[in-house]
């Protein structure tokens, strides 16, 4: 039996490096050598225990680009019908679908009722903070185009598919839309990028970090406001000065902090839409004046757990834009599997744009 390394979360706030068996793929599945495992803000919430109970011990990592090591019986194409062979680079959607539950077949939605988001670390496993990922039958994966830069694909991680799902659910950004993005972590930056290529007239980004706000400008933001230097009232006034009385037509919550919610409701203009993406990891309540929703005829919608198609769209959008925007340079830190704890601290502190686990280190 051959073994590979994996970063295993044994219990909240305890991560260890384990040697785990490298298992042949099942029929319909694939065994992948991980090239990059994206380190995501939600991983930090999982490790701190804020995201609730998980079937510990688990191998961390739900964002991955890898190279096919071995294909399971019957697999000759990716999940979009492109031929694949060992050695090809792929990007996978980390939730397997059963195609025989109510959510899969009646609602045509995700997440599947029978999904296992994390597998026990002693079982074959698709966690990406590891040398190998074992993709079960039903876990969609897509071949990277030959000219794709894996860093550009990994740069926005699951944030880009999440944003694409959010805009699909709440209506896309169109020509002339005025967009406010709360937070310039990967979700906020992905929202900026999608809004920019969709023809938004203004994209104003709020964050506390000067570095992140500068990156937002490089991805198409037209203005930024520092949370550090302004009060909510000042921000409201600055935005009103800039957008006029109509206000923002689309506000995207990518802050992951509860106080962003009432401010986002406040900043959404008449007939506007407010899309909640970042509060996945922030359990709690916030007061708003519900009458504001009727007065403004506004719409609020949340979104999470993108579908395989959103991963497919994100992959191809990133590859198409990899020369036009500095996507690959968003990968700010590369860390070894054994440095998973350091990587999680980097996302938690906000000191990084996008750390990745690189198993060659
Ligand atoms: Zn299902
Ligand atoms: Zn993620």
mmCIF file of C-alpha atoms and ligand atoms in Angstrom:
data_model
loop_
_atom_site.group_PDB
_atom_site.id
_atom_site.type_symbol
_atom_site.label_atom_id
_atom_site.label_comp_id
_atom_site.label_asym_id
_atom_site.label_seq_id
_atom_site.Cartn_x
_atom_site.Cartn_y
_atom_site.Cartn_z
ATOM 1 C CA UNK A 1 0.000 0.000 0.000
ATOM 2 C CA UNK A 2 1.275 3.491 -0.889
ATOM 3 C CA UNK A 3 0.639 6.454 1.385
ATOM 4 C CA UNK A 4 0.290 10.209 0.913
ATOM 5 C CA UNK A 5 0.166 13.090 3.376
ATOM 6 C CA UNK A 6 -3.001 14.908 4.374
ATOM 7 C CA UNK A 7 -3.843 17.752 6.778
ATOM 8 C CA UNK A 8 -6.435 16.272 9.114
ATOM 9 C CA UNK A 9 -8.706 18.212 11.425
ATOM 10 C CA UNK A 10 -8.964 15.839 14.370
ATOM 11 C CA UNK A 11 -11.267 18.077 16.437
ATOM 12 C CA UNK A 12 -11.955 21.841 16.577
ATOM 13 C CA UNK A 13 -8.694 23.789 16.671
ATOM 14 C CA UNK A 14 -6.541 20.681 16.220
ATOM 15 C CA UNK A 15 -4.969 19.947 12.821
ATOM 16 C CA UNK A 16 -2.380 17.186 12.280
ATOM 17 C CA UNK A 17 -0.480 15.795 9.299
ATOM 18 C CA UNK A 18 -1.420 12.148 8.691
ATOM 19 C CA UNK A 19 -0.135 9.477 6.348
ATOM 20 C CA UNK A 20 -3.196 8.123 4.544
ATOM 21 C CA UNK A 21 -3.447 5.233 2.045
ATOM 22 C CA UNK A 22 -3.612 6.075 -1.671
ATOM 23 C CA UNK A 23 -6.665 4.178 -2.878
ATOM 24 C CA UNK A 24 -7.450 3.144 -6.476
ATOM 25 C CA UNK A 25 -10.471 4.975 -7.942
ATOM 26 C CA UNK A 26 -13.890 3.348 -7.865
ATOM 27 C CA UNK A 27 -15.762 2.760 -11.151
ATOM 28 C CA UNK A 28 -16.824 6.195 -12.413
ATOM 29 C CA UNK A 29 -14.377 7.978 -10.117
ATOM 30 C CA UNK A 30 -10.859 9.364 -10.385
ATOM 31 C CA UNK A 31 -7.672 9.516 -8.362
ATOM 32 C CA UNK A 32 -5.997 12.922 -8.608
ATOM 33 C CA UNK A 33 -2.593 14.200 -7.574
ATOM 34 C CA UNK A 34 -3.335 17.560 -5.951
ATOM 35 C CA UNK A 35 -1.525 20.480 -7.615
ATOM 36 C CA UNK A 36 -3.106 23.282 -5.570
ATOM 37 C CA UNK A 37 -5.481 23.070 -2.619
ATOM 38 C CA UNK A 38 -7.206 26.413 -2.081
ATOM 39 C CA UNK A 39 -7.342 27.685 1.491
ATOM 40 C CA UNK A 40 -10.768 29.225 1.994
ATOM 41 C CA UNK A 41 -12.249 31.459 4.681
ATOM 42 C CA UNK A 42 -14.811 28.762 5.396
ATOM 43 C CA UNK A 43 -11.996 26.325 6.253
ATOM 44 C CA UNK A 44 -10.970 28.681 9.055
ATOM 45 C CA UNK A 45 -14.591 28.743 10.298
ATOM 46 C CA UNK A 46 -14.715 24.941 10.167
ATOM 47 C CA UNK A 47 -11.466 24.562 12.113
ATOM 48 C CA UNK A 48 -12.501 27.022 14.811
ATOM 49 C CA UNK A 49 -15.775 25.107 15.253
ATOM 50 C CA UNK A 50 -17.901 28.127 14.195
ATOM 51 C CA UNK A 51 -19.376 26.197 11.259
ATOM 52 C CA UNK A 52 -20.885 23.494 13.451
ATOM 53 C CA UNK A 53 -20.200 19.813 13.977
ATOM 54 C CA UNK A 54 -18.405 17.737 11.327
ATOM 55 C CA UNK A 55 -17.680 13.996 11.144
ATOM 56 C CA UNK A 56 -14.180 14.391 12.660
ATOM 57 C CA UNK A 57 -11.498 13.474 11.854
ATOM 58 C CA UNK A 58 -11.741 15.035 8.367
ATOM 59 C CA UNK A 59 -9.221 15.918 5.673
ATOM 60 C CA UNK A 60 -9.446 19.665 5.089
ATOM 61 C CA UNK A 61 -9.856 21.429 1.762
ATOM 62 C CA UNK A 62 -12.777 21.760 -0.648
ATOM 63 C CA UNK A 63 -11.036 23.654 -3.465
ATOM 64 C CA UNK A 64 -8.665 21.796 -5.718
ATOM 65 C CA UNK A 65 -6.805 21.706 -8.983
ATOM 66 C CA UNK A 66 -5.106 18.386 -9.633
ATOM 67 C CA UNK A 67 -3.570 16.088 -12.210
ATOM 68 C CA UNK A 68 -5.336 12.829 -13.039
ATOM 69 C CA UNK A 69 -3.306 9.930 -11.652
ATOM 70 C CA UNK A 70 -5.727 7.132 -12.484
ATOM 71 C CA UNK A 71 -9.261 6.965 -13.862
ATOM 72 C CA UNK A 72 -11.936 4.616 -12.551
ATOM 73 C CA UNK A 73 -13.471 1.951 -14.799
ATOM 74 C CA UNK A 74 -15.668 3.460 -17.489
ATOM 75 C CA UNK A 75 -14.275 7.014 -17.293
ATOM 76 C CA UNK A 76 -12.958 8.461 -20.547
ATOM 77 C CA UNK A 77 -14.330 12.015 -20.372
ATOM 78 C CA UNK A 78 -14.778 14.761 -17.797
ATOM 79 C CA UNK A 79 -18.289 15.790 -16.681
ATOM 80 C CA UNK A 80 -18.639 18.081 -19.681
ATOM 81 C CA UNK A 81 -17.817 15.368 -22.202
ATOM 82 C CA UNK A 82 -14.196 16.378 -22.865
ATOM 83 C CA UNK A 83 -11.831 13.411 -23.261
ATOM 84 C CA UNK A 84 -9.491 12.927 -20.299
ATOM 85 C CA UNK A 85 -6.446 10.789 -19.626
ATOM 86 C CA UNK A 86 -3.917 10.418 -16.820
ATOM 87 C CA UNK A 87 -1.717 13.517 -16.627
ATOM 88 C CA UNK A 88 -4.507 15.976 -17.515
ATOM 89 C CA UNK A 89 -5.167 18.893 -15.150
ATOM 90 C CA UNK A 90 -8.680 19.066 -13.726
ATOM 91 C CA UNK A 91 -10.749 21.228 -11.370
ATOM 92 C CA UNK A 92 -13.503 19.602 -9.364
ATOM 93 C CA UNK A 93 -16.814 20.527 -7.720
ATOM 94 C CA UNK A 94 -16.359 19.156 -4.193
ATOM 95 C CA UNK A 95 -19.890 17.847 -3.580
ATOM 96 C CA UNK A 96 -20.959 14.537 -5.145
ATOM 97 C CA UNK A 97 -24.573 14.413 -6.339
ATOM 98 C CA UNK A 98 -26.695 11.253 -6.013
ATOM 99 C CA UNK A 99 -29.239 12.121 -8.752
ATOM 100 C CA UNK A 100 -31.901 10.196 -6.835
ATOM 101 C CA UNK A 101 -33.091 12.545 -4.079
ATOM 102 C CA UNK A 102 -35.753 15.260 -3.928
ATOM 103 C CA UNK A 103 -33.270 18.121 -4.179
ATOM 104 C CA UNK A 104 -31.375 16.554 -7.099
ATOM 105 C CA UNK A 105 -34.285 15.365 -9.204
ATOM 106 C CA UNK A 106 -37.331 17.458 -8.260
ATOM 107 C CA UNK A 107 -35.846 20.807 -7.310
ATOM 108 C CA UNK A 108 -32.848 20.420 -9.641
ATOM 109 C CA UNK A 109 -30.835 22.120 -6.926
ATOM 110 C CA UNK A 110 -27.801 21.683 -4.646
ATOM 111 C CA UNK A 111 -26.741 20.601 -2.113
ATOM 112 C CA UNK A 112 -27.941 17.035 -2.674
ATOM 113 C CA UNK A 113 -29.843 15.534 0.302
ATOM 114 C CA UNK A 114 -27.362 12.649 0.380
ATOM 115 C CA UNK A 115 -24.195 14.724 0.006
ATOM 116 C CA UNK A 116 -21.245 14.107 2.223
ATOM 117 C CA UNK A 117 -19.330 17.372 2.336
ATOM 118 C CA UNK A 118 -16.450 15.805 4.223
ATOM 119 C CA UNK A 119 -15.504 12.179 4.479
ATOM 120 C CA UNK A 120 -13.949 10.549 7.524
ATOM 121 C CA UNK A 121 -10.168 10.903 7.206
ATOM 122 C CA UNK A 122 -9.646 7.147 7.287
ATOM 123 C CA UNK A 123 -11.873 6.606 4.237
ATOM 124 C CA UNK A 124 -10.994 7.427 0.599
ATOM 125 C CA UNK A 125 -11.167 11.184 0.575
ATOM 126 C CA UNK A 126 -11.432 14.268 -1.656
ATOM 127 C CA UNK A 127 -10.050 16.794 0.851
ATOM 128 C CA UNK A 128 -7.519 18.914 -1.055
ATOM 129 C CA UNK A 129 -4.969 19.705 1.681
ATOM 130 C CA UNK A 130 -3.371 16.423 0.657
ATOM 131 C CA UNK A 131 -1.055 14.742 -1.829
ATOM 132 C CA UNK A 132 -3.961 12.884 -3.444
ATOM 133 C CA UNK A 133 -7.699 13.413 -3.789
ATOM 134 C CA UNK A 134 -10.006 10.467 -4.447
ATOM 135 C CA UNK A 135 -13.069 11.679 -6.353
ATOM 136 C CA UNK A 136 -16.080 9.373 -5.999
ATOM 137 C CA UNK A 137 -18.440 8.526 -8.844
ATOM 138 C CA UNK A 138 -20.834 11.505 -9.173
ATOM 139 C CA UNK A 139 -18.314 14.179 -8.150
ATOM 140 C CA UNK A 140 -18.102 16.450 -11.189
ATOM 141 C CA UNK A 141 -14.663 17.359 -12.518
ATOM 142 C CA UNK A 142 -13.637 19.378 -15.553
ATOM 143 C CA UNK A 143 -10.477 19.364 -17.631
ATOM 144 C CA UNK A 144 -8.512 22.622 -17.685
ATOM 145 C CA UNK A 145 -7.968 24.002 -21.197
ATOM 146 C CA UNK A 146 -4.356 23.455 -22.335
ATOM 147 C CA UNK A 147 -3.344 27.100 -21.914
ATOM 148 C CA UNK A 148 -4.951 27.472 -18.455
ATOM 149 C CA UNK A 149 -2.850 28.802 -15.603
ATOM 150 C CA UNK A 150 -3.714 26.647 -12.542
ATOM 151 C CA UNK A 151 -2.994 29.605 -10.236
ATOM 152 C CA UNK A 152 -5.588 31.737 -12.063
ATOM 153 C CA UNK A 153 -8.150 28.952 -11.654
ATOM 154 C CA UNK A 154 -7.375 28.458 -7.966
ATOM 155 C CA UNK A 155 -7.113 32.185 -7.213
ATOM 156 C CA UNK A 156 -10.771 32.845 -6.475
ATOM 157 C CA UNK A 157 -11.462 29.314 -5.236
ATOM 158 C CA UNK A 158 -15.069 28.453 -4.469
ATOM 159 C CA UNK A 159 -15.787 32.193 -4.301
ATOM 160 C CA UNK A 160 -16.215 32.561 -8.054
ATOM 161 C CA UNK A 161 -18.723 29.669 -8.422
ATOM 162 C CA UNK A 162 -20.552 31.013 -5.357
ATOM 163 C CA UNK A 163 -20.851 34.478 -6.890
ATOM 164 C CA UNK A 164 -22.055 33.018 -10.203
ATOM 165 C CA UNK A 165 -24.728 31.083 -8.327
ATOM 166 C CA UNK A 166 -25.682 34.197 -6.361
ATOM 167 C CA UNK A 167 -26.165 36.272 -9.503
ATOM 168 C CA UNK A 168 -28.061 33.462 -11.171
ATOM 169 C CA UNK A 169 -30.409 33.218 -8.215
ATOM 170 C CA UNK A 170 -30.894 36.919 -7.607
ATOM 171 C CA UNK A 171 -30.581 38.150 -11.196
ATOM 172 C CA UNK A 172 -27.422 38.985 -13.107
ATOM 173 C CA UNK A 173 -25.567 42.293 -13.093
ATOM 174 C CA UNK A 174 -26.334 44.139 -16.307
ATOM 175 C CA UNK A 175 -25.263 47.220 -18.264
ATOM 176 C CA UNK A 176 -25.601 50.323 -16.151
ATOM 177 C CA UNK A 177 -26.036 48.572 -12.827
ATOM 178 C CA UNK A 178 -24.524 50.325 -9.835
ATOM 179 C CA UNK A 179 -22.952 47.752 -7.547
ATOM 180 C CA UNK A 180 -21.689 47.909 -3.977
ATOM 181 C CA UNK A 181 -19.578 45.039 -2.696
ATOM 182 C CA UNK A 182 -19.185 44.655 1.072
ATOM 183 C CA UNK A 183 -15.840 42.969 1.711
ATOM 184 C CA UNK A 184 -12.843 42.395 -0.574
ATOM 185 C CA UNK A 185 -11.888 38.846 0.336
ATOM 186 C CA UNK A 186 -12.136 36.245 -2.457
ATOM 187 C CA UNK A 187 -15.975 36.364 -2.552
ATOM 188 C CA UNK A 188 -16.016 40.158 -2.815
ATOM 189 C CA UNK A 189 -13.226 40.162 -5.395
ATOM 190 C CA UNK A 190 -15.050 37.533 -7.460
ATOM 191 C CA UNK A 191 -18.181 39.709 -7.336
ATOM 192 C CA UNK A 192 -16.143 42.705 -8.539
ATOM 193 C CA UNK A 193 -14.731 40.709 -11.435
ATOM 194 C CA UNK A 194 -18.102 39.339 -12.546
ATOM 195 C CA UNK A 195 -19.756 42.771 -12.207
ATOM 196 C CA UNK A 196 -16.931 44.373 -14.207
ATOM 197 C CA UNK A 197 -17.169 41.945 -17.132
ATOM 198 C CA UNK A 198 -20.988 42.188 -17.020
ATOM 199 C CA UNK A 199 -21.013 45.906 -17.762
ATOM 200 C CA UNK A 200 -21.681 47.469 -14.365
ATOM 201 C CA UNK A 201 -21.453 51.255 -14.480
ATOM 202 C CA UNK A 202 -20.073 51.639 -10.948
ATOM 203 C CA UNK A 203 -18.565 49.068 -8.584
ATOM 204 C CA UNK A 204 -17.806 50.450 -5.130
ATOM 205 C CA UNK A 205 -16.032 48.180 -2.659
ATOM 206 C CA UNK A 206 -15.938 48.483 1.136
ATOM 207 C CA UNK A 207 -13.187 46.839 3.181
ATOM 208 C CA UNK A 208 -10.820 47.614 6.045
ATOM 209 C CA UNK A 209 -7.657 46.575 4.169
ATOM 210 C CA UNK A 210 -5.915 49.006 1.797
ATOM 211 C CA UNK A 211 -4.173 46.077 0.084
ATOM 212 C CA UNK A 212 -7.449 44.297 -0.635
ATOM 213 C CA UNK A 213 -9.069 47.496 -1.892
ATOM 214 C CA UNK A 214 -6.151 48.009 -4.295
ATOM 215 C CA UNK A 215 -6.649 44.471 -5.597
ATOM 216 C CA UNK A 216 -10.366 45.225 -6.059
ATOM 217 C CA UNK A 217 -9.414 48.172 -8.303
ATOM 218 C CA UNK A 218 -7.147 45.881 -10.364
ATOM 219 C CA UNK A 219 -10.149 43.584 -10.951
ATOM 220 C CA UNK A 220 -12.468 46.351 -12.129
ATOM 221 C CA UNK A 221 -13.786 48.252 -9.087
ATOM 222 C CA UNK A 222 -14.457 51.919 -9.887
ATOM 223 C CA UNK A 223 -14.219 53.157 -6.299
ATOM 224 C CA UNK A 224 -13.331 52.023 -2.790
ATOM 225 C CA UNK A 225 -14.193 53.119 0.724
ATOM 226 C CA UNK A 226 -12.106 52.188 3.746
ATOM 227 C CA UNK A 227 -14.118 50.770 6.629
ATOM 228 C CA UNK A 228 -11.321 51.821 8.931
ATOM 229 C CA UNK A 229 -11.597 55.514 8.129
ATOM 230 C CA UNK A 230 -15.357 55.935 7.900
ATOM 231 C CA UNK A 231 -18.519 55.460 9.949
ATOM 232 C CA UNK A 232 -21.605 53.809 8.436
ATOM 233 C CA UNK A 233 -23.182 57.295 8.098
ATOM 234 C CA UNK A 234 -20.144 58.641 6.262
ATOM 235 C CA UNK A 235 -20.143 55.673 3.911
ATOM 236 C CA UNK A 236 -23.841 56.198 3.206
ATOM 237 C CA UNK A 237 -23.215 59.852 2.413
ATOM 238 C CA UNK A 238 -20.194 59.159 0.179
ATOM 239 C CA UNK A 239 -22.160 56.561 -1.767
ATOM 240 C CA UNK A 240 -25.127 58.899 -2.133
ATOM 241 C CA UNK A 241 -22.815 61.633 -3.424
ATOM 242 C CA UNK A 242 -21.469 59.253 -6.003
ATOM 243 C CA UNK A 243 -24.575 57.377 -7.108
ATOM 244 C CA UNK A 244 -27.176 60.057 -6.584
ATOM 245 C CA UNK A 245 -30.638 59.419 -5.220
ATOM 246 C CA UNK A 246 -31.184 56.166 -7.051
ATOM 247 C CA UNK A 247 -28.540 54.472 -4.876
ATOM 248 C CA UNK A 248 -27.147 51.042 -5.605
ATOM 249 C CA UNK A 249 -29.072 48.663 -7.842
ATOM 250 C CA UNK A 250 -27.123 45.646 -6.552
ATOM 251 C CA UNK A 251 -25.414 45.156 -3.179
ATOM 252 C CA UNK A 252 -23.323 42.049 -2.549
ATOM 253 C CA UNK A 253 -22.599 40.968 1.027
ATOM 254 C CA UNK A 254 -19.177 39.338 1.041
ATOM 255 C CA UNK A 255 -18.061 40.622 4.427
ATOM 256 C CA UNK A 256 -18.850 37.610 6.578
ATOM 257 C CA UNK A 257 -19.565 39.964 9.481
ATOM 258 C CA UNK A 258 -23.060 40.432 10.918
ATOM 259 C CA UNK A 259 -23.124 44.266 11.092
ATOM 260 C CA UNK A 260 -22.711 44.293 7.297
ATOM 261 C CA UNK A 261 -26.324 43.109 6.986
ATOM 262 C CA UNK A 262 -28.276 46.165 8.230
ATOM 263 C CA UNK A 263 -25.806 48.415 6.416
ATOM 264 C CA UNK A 264 -26.353 46.463 3.193
ATOM 265 C CA UNK A 265 -30.133 46.827 3.506
ATOM 266 C CA UNK A 266 -29.595 50.548 4.034
ATOM 267 C CA UNK A 267 -27.307 50.905 0.999
ATOM 268 C CA UNK A 268 -29.588 49.058 -1.412
ATOM 269 C CA UNK A 269 -31.488 51.532 -3.597
ATOM 270 C CA UNK A 270 -35.126 51.485 -4.678
ATOM 271 C CA UNK A 271 -35.960 48.324 -6.652
ATOM 272 C CA UNK A 272 -32.497 47.058 -5.805
ATOM 273 C CA UNK A 273 -31.258 43.595 -4.916
ATOM 274 C CA UNK A 274 -29.205 42.542 -1.929
ATOM 275 C CA UNK A 275 -27.308 39.253 -2.291
ATOM 276 C CA UNK A 276 -26.059 37.567 0.884
ATOM 277 C CA UNK A 277 -23.044 35.349 0.284
ATOM 278 C CA UNK A 278 -20.540 35.901 3.070
ATOM 279 C CA UNK A 279 -22.634 35.327 6.181
ATOM 280 C CA UNK A 280 -22.341 31.530 5.907
ATOM 281 C CA UNK A 281 -19.750 31.602 8.660
ATOM 282 C CA UNK A 282 -21.409 34.223 10.881
ATOM 283 C CA UNK A 283 -24.204 32.719 12.963
ATOM 284 C CA UNK A 284 -26.351 35.308 14.772
ATOM 285 C CA UNK A 285 -29.027 37.962 14.319
ATOM 286 C CA UNK A 286 -29.145 41.644 13.354
ATOM 287 C CA UNK A 287 -32.005 44.169 13.567
ATOM 288 C CA UNK A 288 -33.349 45.808 10.409
ATOM 289 C CA UNK A 289 -36.483 47.857 9.763
ATOM 290 C CA UNK A 290 -38.555 45.421 7.655
ATOM 291 C CA UNK A 291 -40.610 48.340 6.308
ATOM 292 C CA UNK A 292 -37.516 49.412 4.331
ATOM 293 C CA UNK A 293 -37.968 46.313 2.195
ATOM 294 C CA UNK A 294 -41.480 47.290 1.116
ATOM 295 C CA UNK A 295 -40.733 51.003 0.777
ATOM 296 C CA UNK A 296 -37.852 50.222 -1.556
ATOM 297 C CA UNK A 297 -39.483 47.271 -3.323
ATOM 298 C CA UNK A 298 -36.193 45.539 -2.691
ATOM 299 C CA UNK A 299 -35.236 41.914 -2.953
ATOM 300 C CA UNK A 300 -32.933 40.010 -0.599
ATOM 301 C CA UNK A 301 -31.543 36.622 -1.532
ATOM 302 C CA UNK A 302 -28.924 34.287 -0.142
ATOM 303 C CA UNK A 303 -26.881 31.686 -1.986
ATOM 304 C CA UNK A 304 -24.396 28.954 -1.160
ATOM 305 C CA UNK A 305 -23.331 25.495 -2.394
ATOM 306 C CA UNK A 306 -22.832 26.216 -6.092
ATOM 307 C CA UNK A 307 -23.869 23.593 -8.628
ATOM 308 C CA UNK A 308 -21.359 21.770 -10.844
ATOM 309 C CA UNK A 309 -22.257 24.120 -13.708
ATOM 310 C CA UNK A 310 -21.094 27.093 -11.666
ATOM 311 C CA UNK A 311 -17.705 25.424 -11.190
ATOM 312 C CA UNK A 312 -17.569 24.788 -14.926
ATOM 313 C CA UNK A 313 -18.485 28.408 -15.688
ATOM 314 C CA UNK A 314 -15.993 29.700 -13.099
ATOM 315 C CA UNK A 315 -13.171 27.606 -14.549
ATOM 316 C CA UNK A 316 -13.738 28.907 -18.059
ATOM 317 C CA UNK A 317 -14.323 32.501 -16.956
ATOM 318 C CA UNK A 318 -11.044 32.474 -15.007
ATOM 319 C CA UNK A 319 -9.137 31.023 -17.962
ATOM 320 C CA UNK A 320 -10.678 33.523 -20.370
ATOM 321 C CA UNK A 321 -9.764 36.437 -18.093
ATOM 322 C CA UNK A 322 -6.367 35.198 -16.884
ATOM 323 C CA UNK A 323 -4.451 37.541 -19.230
ATOM 324 C CA UNK A 324 -6.785 40.534 -18.904
ATOM 325 C CA UNK A 325 -6.838 40.616 -15.111
ATOM 326 C CA UNK A 326 -4.029 39.748 -12.669
ATOM 327 C CA UNK A 327 -5.808 36.622 -11.415
ATOM 328 C CA UNK A 328 -2.802 34.363 -10.887
ATOM 329 C CA UNK A 329 -1.103 37.013 -8.757
ATOM 330 C CA UNK A 330 -3.968 36.798 -6.250
ATOM 331 C CA UNK A 331 -2.332 33.590 -5.010
ATOM 332 C CA UNK A 332 -0.388 35.329 -2.292
ATOM 333 C CA UNK A 333 1.075 32.464 -0.250
ATOM 334 C CA UNK A 334 2.058 28.857 -1.034
ATOM 335 C CA UNK A 335 2.344 26.522 1.918
ATOM 336 C CA UNK A 336 3.201 22.869 2.477
ATOM 337 C CA UNK A 337 0.614 20.355 3.698
ATOM 338 C CA UNK A 338 2.455 20.367 7.021
ATOM 339 C CA UNK A 339 1.895 24.145 7.282
ATOM 340 C CA UNK A 340 -1.909 23.948 7.081
ATOM 341 C CA UNK A 341 -2.307 25.682 10.445
ATOM 342 C CA UNK A 342 -0.199 28.611 9.249
ATOM 343 C CA UNK A 343 -2.289 28.799 6.065
ATOM 344 C CA UNK A 344 -5.514 28.917 8.080
ATOM 345 C CA UNK A 345 -4.111 31.695 10.271
ATOM 346 C CA UNK A 346 -3.292 33.688 7.134
ATOM 347 C CA UNK A 347 -6.901 33.604 5.897
ATOM 348 C CA UNK A 348 -8.277 34.279 9.343
ATOM 349 C CA UNK A 349 -6.132 37.358 9.941
ATOM 350 C CA UNK A 350 -6.995 38.793 6.514
ATOM 351 C CA UNK A 351 -3.253 39.239 5.895
ATOM 352 C CA UNK A 352 -3.409 37.261 2.661
ATOM 353 C CA UNK A 353 -5.481 37.445 -0.496
ATOM 354 C CA UNK A 354 -5.373 33.725 -1.330
ATOM 355 C CA UNK A 355 -3.105 31.155 0.312
ATOM 356 C CA UNK A 356 -2.869 27.732 -1.324
ATOM 357 C CA UNK A 357 -1.541 24.395 -0.206
ATOM 358 C CA UNK A 358 1.174 23.196 -2.614
ATOM 359 C CA UNK A 359 1.936 19.513 -1.967
ATOM 360 C CA UNK A 360 5.301 19.761 -3.731
ATOM 361 C CA UNK A 361 6.589 21.896 -0.846
HETATM 362 ZN ZN1 LIG B 1 -29.179 13.905 -4.376
HETATM 363 ZN ZN1 LIG B 2 -14.022 27.694 -0.440
#
